[in-house]
Amino acid sequence: QKEVEQDPGPLSVPEGAIVSLNCTYSNSAFQYFMWYRQYSRKGPELLMYTYSSGNKEDGRFTAQVDKSSKYISLFIRDSQPSDSATYLCAMSSVGAQKLVFGQGTRLTINP
Amino acid sequence: DTEVTQTPKHLVMGMTNKKSLKCEQHMGHRAMYWYKQKAKKPPELMFVYSYEKLSINESVPSRFSPECPNSSLLNLHLHALQPEDSALYLCASSPGLAGANKPGELFFGEGSRLTVL
């Protein structure tokens, strides 16, 4: 079993739809939870960062962490074609120098 | 300035060549990383330098040789590579364990796309 599981998709939705992306994990030591966005032929960029459990909102993006279920989510409201990218969940534990990435979900928003 | 700069953006090399990938950051970060990314896969950690010392080597073959000349620079020396080493090589940096507002956050460069013939 992988430490972090993420459905690789691909996921294709119409413009304006609400998108839900999810990851599950097995390591209860993870405390820092991140979503990176990676456009084609570019490096990943940090989109959302959450420490421990709870929700965080930034514009059209909401990140949720449920540590009791070992489940994290990223919601994108009013999705735009410019949101088309690969979304990677990533997490780490306190003091760790390594991030553990999910497989990444390829998302396409159709105009 | 929140950039990690990688050169070259593209590199084609033969299996007998020696080449180097370069990475530079001026954010004062004390940890720097090399990742390898194959198509449709997540980044795979290769090396971590912390305060200019190699702290993690993920059992990478010796044909990849990292070097950290100073706190702003990171090199990856390549020699006798195989076609299966063709990938996007990503450099990243972070403030380091002692200075991070967001522990675990990495700042990635745009990558060097390597093709080995």
CSV table of C-alpha atoms in Angstrom, one decimal, chain B residues 22-94:
chain,number,residue,atom,x,y,z
B,22,LYS,CA,22.6,24.0,-12.6
B,23,CYS,CA,20.2,25.5,-10.1
B,24,GLU,CA,20.3,28.9,-8.3
B,25,GLN,CA,18.1,30.6,-5.7
B,26,HIS,CA,18.5,33.9,-3.9
B,27,MET,CA,15.8,33.5,-1.3
B,28,GLY,CA,18.3,32.7,1.5
B,29,HIS,CA,17.0,29.1,1.7
B,30,ARG,CA,19.3,26.6,3.4
B,31,ALA,CA,17.9,23.4,1.9
B,32,MET,CA,18.0,22.5,-1.7
B,33,TYR,CA,16.7,19.4,-3.5
B,34,TRP,CA,17.0,17.5,-6.8
B,35,TYR,CA,13.9,15.6,-8.0
B,36,LYS,CA,13.4,13.5,-11.1
B,37,GLN,CA,10.0,13.5,-12.8
B,38,LYS,CA,8.9,11.1,-15.5
B,39,ALA,CA,5.9,11.8,-17.6
B,40,LYS,CA,2.5,11.4,-15.8
B,41,LYS,CA,4.3,10.6,-12.5
B,42,PRO,CA,4.9,12.6,-9.4
B,43,PRO,CA,8.4,14.1,-8.6
B,44,GLU,CA,10.8,11.5,-7.2
B,45,LEU,CA,13.3,12.7,-4.6
B,46,MET,CA,17.0,12.2,-5.5
B,47,PHE,CA,19.1,14.3,-3.2
B,48,VAL,CA,18.7,16.8,-0.3
B,49,TYR,CA,21.3,19.3,0.8
B,50,SER,CA,20.9,21.0,4.1
B,51,TYR,CA,23.2,23.8,5.0
B,52,GLU,CA,25.4,22.8,2.1
B,53,LYS,CA,25.8,19.3,3.3
B,54,LEU,CA,24.3,16.2,1.6
B,55,SER,CA,21.7,15.0,4.0
B,56,ILE,CA,19.7,12.6,1.9
B,57,ASN,CA,20.7,10.4,-1.1
B,58,GLU,CA,17.8,8.2,-2.2
B,59,SER,CA,20.0,5.4,-3.4
B,60,VAL,CA,20.6,7.3,-6.7
B,61,PRO,CA,23.1,5.6,-9.1
B,62,SER,CA,26.6,7.1,-9.1
B,63,ARG,CA,26.2,8.4,-12.7
B,64,PHE,CA,24.4,11.3,-11.0
B,65,SER,CA,26.7,13.4,-8.8
B,66,PRO,CA,25.3,16.3,-6.9
B,67,GLU,CA,27.3,19.3,-5.7
B,68,CYS,CA,26.4,22.3,-3.6
B,69,PRO,CA,29.2,24.9,-4.0
B,70,ASN,CA,27.5,27.4,-1.7
B,71,SER,CA,24.1,28.1,-0.2
B,72,SER,CA,22.7,29.6,-3.4
B,73,LEU,CA,23.9,27.0,-5.9
B,74,LEU,CA,23.2,23.4,-6.6
B,75,ASN,CA,24.6,21.4,-9.5
B,76,LEU,CA,23.9,17.9,-10.8
B,77,HIS,CA,26.7,16.3,-12.7
B,78,LEU,CA,25.7,13.7,-15.3
B,79,HIS,CA,28.0,11.0,-16.7
B,80,ALA,CA,27.4,7.8,-18.6
B,81,LEU,CA,23.6,8.2,-18.4
B,82,GLN,CA,21.2,5.7,-19.9
B,83,PRO,CA,18.1,6.4,-22.1
B,84,GLU,CA,15.9,5.6,-19.2
B,85,ASP,CA,17.4,8.6,-17.3
B,86,SER,CA,15.5,10.8,-19.7
B,87,ALA,CA,13.2,12.9,-17.6
B,88,LEU,CA,12.4,16.4,-16.2
B,89,TYR,CA,14.9,17.2,-13.5
B,90,LEU,CA,13.5,19.6,-10.9
B,91,CYS,CA,15.4,21.7,-8.4
B,92,ALA,CA,13.7,22.9,-5.3
B,93,SER,CA,14.6,24.9,-2.2
B,94,SER,CA,13.1,25.5,1.2
